[in-house]
Coordinates of C-alpha atoms in Angstrom, one line a residue:
M964 CA 11.1 14.6 19.9
S965 CA 11.4 17.5 17.5
V966 CA 11.6 16.6 13.7
D967 CA 14.5 17.9 11.6
F968 CA 12.4 18.5 8.4
R969 CA 15.4 19.3 6.3
A970 CA 17.2 16.1 7.2
C971 CA 14.0 14.2 6.6
L972 CA 13.5 15.7 3.2
Y973 CA 17.0 14.9 2.2
A974 CA 16.6 11.3 3.4
L975 CA 13.2 11.0 1.5
S976 CA 14.7 12.3 -1.7
D977 CA 16.9 9.2 -1.7
V978 CA 13.8 7.0 -1.4
I979 CA 12.0 8.9 -4.2
I980 CA 14.9 8.5 -6.6
N981 CA 14.8 4.8 -5.9
R982 CA 11.2 4.4 -6.9
P983 CA 10.6 2.9 -10.3
K984 CA 8.6 4.9 -12.8
P985 CA 4.8 4.6 -12.2
L986 CA 2.6 2.7 -14.6
R987 CA -0.5 4.8 -15.0
H988 CA -2.5 1.9 -16.4
F989 CA -2.3 0.1 -13.1
D990 CA -3.1 3.2 -11.0
Q991 CA 0.4 3.6 -9.9
I992 CA 0.2 7.4 -8.9
Y993 CA 2.8 8.5 -6.5
M994 CA 2.4 10.7 -3.4
K995 CA 4.3 14.0 -3.4
L996 CA 7.4 14.5 -1.2
P997 CA 5.9 16.7 1.6
D998 CA 2.9 14.4 2.0
M999 CA 5.2 11.3 2.1
L1000 CA 6.9 12.8 5.2
L1001 CA 3.6 13.5 6.9
Q1002 CA 2.4 10.0 6.1
A1003 CA 5.7 8.4 7.3
E1004 CA 5.4 10.3 10.6
L1005 CA 1.9 9.1 11.0
I1006 CA 2.8 5.5 10.4
S1007 CA 5.9 5.6 12.6
R1008 CA 3.8 6.9 15.5
W1009 CA 0.8 4.5 15.2
F1010 CA 2.7 1.4 14.2
D1011 CA 5.7 1.9 16.6
G1012 CA 7.0 -1.6 17.6
K1013 CA 4.5 -3.4 15.3
S1014 CA 5.1 -5.9 12.5
V1015 CA 3.4 -4.4 9.5
L1016 CA 2.1 -5.9 6.3
F1017 CA 2.0 -3.6 3.3
I1018 CA -0.5 -4.7 0.6
G1019 CA 1.2 -2.9 -2.3
D1020 CA 3.5 0.1 -1.9
G1021 CA 4.4 2.0 -5.1
D1022 CA 4.6 5.2 -3.0
A1023 CA 7.5 3.6 -1.0
I1024 CA 6.0 4.7 2.3
G1025 CA 7.3 1.5 3.9
L1026 CA 10.8 2.3 2.8
A1027 CA 10.3 5.9 3.8
V1028 CA 9.4 4.9 7.4
T1029 CA 12.2 2.5 7.7
H1030 CA 14.9 4.8 6.3
L1031 CA 13.8 7.8 8.4
A1032 CA 13.7 5.6 11.5
A1033 CA 17.1 4.1 10.8
L1034 CA 18.5 7.6 10.7
E1035 CA 16.7 8.4 14.0
L1036 CA 14.7 11.2 12.3
L1037 CA 11.3 9.9 13.6
P1038 CA 10.2 9.2 17.1
G1039 CA 8.8 5.7 16.4
R1040 CA 9.5 2.7 14.2
P1041 CA 7.7 -0.4 13.2
Q1042 CA 9.5 -3.6 14.4
H1043 CA 9.4 -5.0 10.8
I1044 CA 7.7 -4.2 7.5
T1045 CA 6.8 -6.7 4.9
V1046 CA 5.9 -5.3 1.5
L1047 CA 3.8 -7.4 -0.9
D1048 CA 3.5 -6.0 -4.5
F1049 CA 2.7 -7.4 -7.9
D1050 CA 5.4 -5.2 -9.5
E1051 CA 8.8 -6.8 -9.4
R1052 CA 10.4 -3.4 -9.9
V1053 CA 8.9 -2.3 -6.6
V1054 CA 10.0 -5.5 -4.9
N1055 CA 13.5 -5.2 -6.2
S1056 CA 13.8 -1.5 -5.5
V1057 CA 12.8 -2.1 -1.8
N1058 CA 15.2 -5.0 -1.3
R1059 CA 18.1 -3.3 -3.0
F1060 CA 17.7 -0.1 -1.1
A1061 CA 17.4 -1.9 2.2
E1062 CA 20.6 -3.9 1.4
D1063 CA 22.5 -0.8 0.3
Y1064 CA 21.6 1.1 3.5
G1065 CA 21.9 -1.8 6.0
E1066 CA 18.2 -1.9 6.7
S1067 CA 17.3 -5.4 5.5
D1068 CA 16.5 -6.5 9.1
W1069 CA 13.7 -4.0 9.2
I1070 CA 12.1 -4.3 5.8
R1071 CA 11.6 -6.9 3.0
A1072 CA 9.5 -7.1 -0.1
S1073 CA 8.1 -10.1 -1.9
L1074 CA 6.2 -10.6 -5.2
Y1075 CA 2.4 -11.1 -4.7
N1076 CA -0.8 -10.2 -6.5
V1077 CA -4.1 -9.7 -4.6
A1078 CA -5.9 -11.8 -7.1
D1079 CA -4.3 -14.8 -5.4
A1080 CA -5.1 -16.2 -2.0
L1081 CA -2.9 -14.7 0.7
P1082 CA 0.0 -17.1 1.2
K1083 CA -0.3 -19.1 4.4
D1084 CA 3.0 -17.7 5.7
F1085 CA 1.3 -14.2 6.0
W1086 CA -2.0 -15.4 7.4
H1087 CA -2.7 -13.6 10.7
A1088 CA 1.0 -13.0 11.1
A1089 CA 1.3 -9.2 11.5
N1090 CA 0.1 -6.6 14.0
A1091 CA -0.9 -4.0 11.5
F1092 CA -1.6 -3.6 7.8
Y1093 CA -1.2 -0.7 5.3
T1094 CA -2.6 -0.2 1.9
N1095 CA -3.0 2.6 -0.7
P1096 CA -5.0 0.7 -3.3
P1097 CA -6.5 1.7 -6.7
W1098 CA -9.3 4.0 -5.4
G1099 CA -12.3 2.5 -7.3
A1100 CA -13.6 5.7 -8.9
S1101 CA -15.9 3.8 -11.3
N1102 CA -16.4 0.5 -9.5
N1103 CA -17.6 1.7 -6.1
G1104 CA -14.4 0.6 -4.4
S1105 CA -14.2 -3.0 -5.7
S1106 CA -10.4 -2.7 -5.9
V1107 CA -10.2 -1.1 -2.5
K1108 CA -12.2 -4.0 -1.0
A1109 CA -9.7 -6.6 -2.4
F1110 CA -6.7 -4.8 -0.9
I1111 CA -8.3 -4.2 2.5
E1112 CA -9.5 -7.8 2.8
R1113 CA -6.0 -9.1 2.1
G1114 CA -4.7 -6.7 4.8
I1115 CA -7.3 -8.0 7.3
E1116 CA -6.4 -11.6 6.4
G1117 CA -2.7 -10.8 7.3
V1118 CA -3.2 -9.4 10.8
Q1119 CA -3.9 -10.7 14.3
A1120 CA -6.9 -10.1 16.5
D1121 CA -5.8 -6.9 18.2
A1122 CA -4.7 -5.2 15.1
L1123 CA -4.2 -1.7 13.5
G1124 CA -4.5 -0.7 9.9
C1125 CA -4.0 2.3 7.7
I1126 CA -5.9 2.8 4.5
V1127 CA -5.3 5.6 2.0
I1128 CA -8.2 6.3 -0.3
G1129 CA -9.6 9.2 -2.4
D1130 CA -11.0 12.1 -0.5
H1131 CA -12.2 15.4 -2.1
P1132 CA -15.3 17.5 -1.5
S1133 CA -15.9 17.9 -5.2
Y1134 CA -15.8 14.2 -6.0
Q1135 CA -18.9 12.3 -4.8
W1136 CA -17.4 8.9 -5.7
T1137 CA -14.7 9.4 -3.0
H1138 CA -17.4 9.7 -0.3
E1139 CA -19.2 6.6 -1.7
V1140 CA -16.0 4.6 -1.7
Q1141 CA -15.4 5.8 2.0
V1142 CA -18.8 4.5 3.1
A1143 CA -18.1 1.1 1.4
T1144 CA -14.8 1.0 2.9
Q1145 CA -16.0 1.7 6.4
N1146 CA -18.7 -1.0 6.0
I1147 CA -16.1 -3.6 5.2
L1148 CA -14.1 -2.6 8.2
L1149 CA -17.0 -2.5 10.5
E1150 CA -18.0 -6.0 9.4
A1151 CA -14.5 -7.2 10.3
G1152 CA -14.6 -5.6 13.8
F1153 CA -12.5 -2.5 13.1
R1154 CA -13.3 1.1 14.1
V1155 CA -11.9 4.3 12.7
A1156 CA -9.5 5.6 15.3
E1157 CA -8.2 8.6 13.3
M1158 CA -9.1 10.1 10.0
L1159 CA -7.0 12.8 8.3
P1160 CA -9.1 14.2 5.4
E1161 CA -7.6 15.6 2.2
F1162 CA -4.2 14.7 3.5
H1163 CA -2.1 13.8 0.4
R1164 CA -1.5 15.1 -3.1
Y1165 CA -0.2 13.1 -6.1
H1166 CA 1.8 13.4 -9.3
L1167 CA -1.3 13.2 -11.3
D1168 CA -1.2 15.3 -14.5
D1169 CA -4.9 14.8 -15.5
D1170 CA -6.2 15.7 -12.0
P1171 CA -3.6 17.4 -9.9
E1172 CA -6.1 18.6 -7.3
L1173 CA -7.3 15.1 -6.3
T1174 CA -6.5 14.3 -2.7
S1175 CA -6.7 11.4 -0.4
C1176 CA -7.3 10.7 3.3
S1177 CA -5.6 8.4 5.8
L1178 CA -7.9 6.2 7.8
I1179 CA -6.3 4.7 10.9
V1180 CA -8.4 1.7 12.0
Q1181 CA -8.3 -0.5 15.1
R1182 CA -9.7 -3.9 16.0
Q1183 CA -10.1 -4.8 19.6
T1184 CA -10.8 -8.5 19.5
D1185 CA -9.0 -11.0 21.8
T1186 CA -9.3 -14.1 19.6
L1187 CA -9.8 -15.0 15.9
D1188 CA -10.7 -18.2 14.1
D1189 CA -7.3 -19.0 12.9
S1190 CA -8.5 -21.4 10.1
Y1191 CA -6.9 -20.5 6.8
T1192 CA -9.7 -19.5 4.4
S1193 CA -8.1 -17.1 1.9
R1194 CA -9.3 -17.6 -1.6
P1195 CA -8.4 -16.1 -5.0
L1196 CA -10.6 -13.3 -6.3
S1197 CA -13.6 -14.3 -8.2
A1198 CA -13.8 -13.8 -12.0
E1199 CA -16.5 -11.2 -11.4
H1200 CA -14.3 -9.3 -9.0
K1201 CA -11.4 -9.3 -11.4
A1202 CA -13.6 -8.2 -14.4
N1203 CA -14.1 -4.6 -13.0
F1204 CA -10.9 -4.4 -10.8
Y1205 CA -9.6 -1.1 -12.3
G1206 CA -13.1 0.3 -13.0
S1207 CA -16.1 -0.6 -14.9
N1208 CA -15.2 -3.1 -17.7
S1209 CA -11.5 -2.6 -16.9
P1210 CA -10.3 -6.0 -15.8
L1211 CA -7.3 -7.3 -13.9
L1212 CA -5.3 -9.2 -16.6
V1213 CA -1.7 -9.0 -15.3
Q1214 CA -0.3 -11.3 -12.7
Y1215 CA 3.1 -9.6 -12.3
V1216 CA 5.0 -6.7 -13.7
R1217 CA 8.4 -8.2 -14.3
D1218 CA 11.7 -6.5 -14.1
P1219 CA 14.0 -8.0 -16.7
T1220 CA 17.2 -6.4 -15.5
N1221 CA 16.6 -7.1 -11.7
G1222 CA 17.3 -3.4 -11.2
G1223 CA 14.0 -1.9 -10.0
K1224 CA 14.4 1.4 -11.9
L1225 CA 13.3 0.8 -15.4
A1226 CA 11.5 3.0 -17.8
S1227 CA 7.8 2.0 -18.1
R1228 CA 8.3 0.8 -21.7
D1229 CA 10.9 -1.7 -20.6
V1230 CA 8.8 -3.8 -18.3
T1231 CA 7.5 -7.3 -19.2
L1232 CA 3.8 -8.1 -18.3
E1233 CA 3.0 -11.6 -17.1
R1234 CA -0.6 -12.3 -17.9
L1235 CA -2.9 -13.5 -15.1
E1236 CA -4.2 -16.5 -17.0
T1237 CA -0.8 -18.1 -17.1
T1238 CA -0.5 -18.6 -13.4
N1239 CA -3.9 -18.2 -11.8
N1240 CA -6.7 -20.6 -12.7
D1241 CA -9.8 -20.1 -10.5

């Protein structure tokens, strides 16, 4: 199947307009349009027919894949995508867009913070997971570890995953985080099936040349211990979540207007201590 790039870019422009403004404090840094298309094609191909759990999705890749597939602009399509995000604006923007375009049967978003145990409803429920976490430049990938582990908790034995993390030849920390990431994956029985280095660019004013890679990972295990063992993040893990001495303090970013497209200054922050006692 040939890809109509112009039609794809038109469709993705609607997805991008729908994204809420990023909150830089929480490492919400959005992928640029051409790379969104490349990433969506990658996901539609690898995750064709799969139920996919997104652990966070400020970039709106899940919505991009769903919308392009609904318009028959990509050759594959996940069976269903569930987006979990701590930003209520992201959740509302996904659900509203899906309803407006008649795509609610294919994608749904719910409010969730990785600081909490993964809800039992999502435990080992999906065939694949996807995450583009805070990249852990100053905490050796501690935040990456949290997002990946939640993704692994949400998938079955014979599962796929896609992880987007920093990757640039001039930044040694990106390579160190990649090593830490692959160690986590190997311990969980995953192998790297495909790596696309320096694959994406971002709307990042203070470092516009910083790039990221896509890691497609695959686990070939027939059975898993299905005992529910998910636990909240430890206090130590939360203390350096966004970097050295940059703690995770917010449970949810709330959207007071239920619109999903608010200016950053209009959000309400619900502090972690009010809902998560570990």
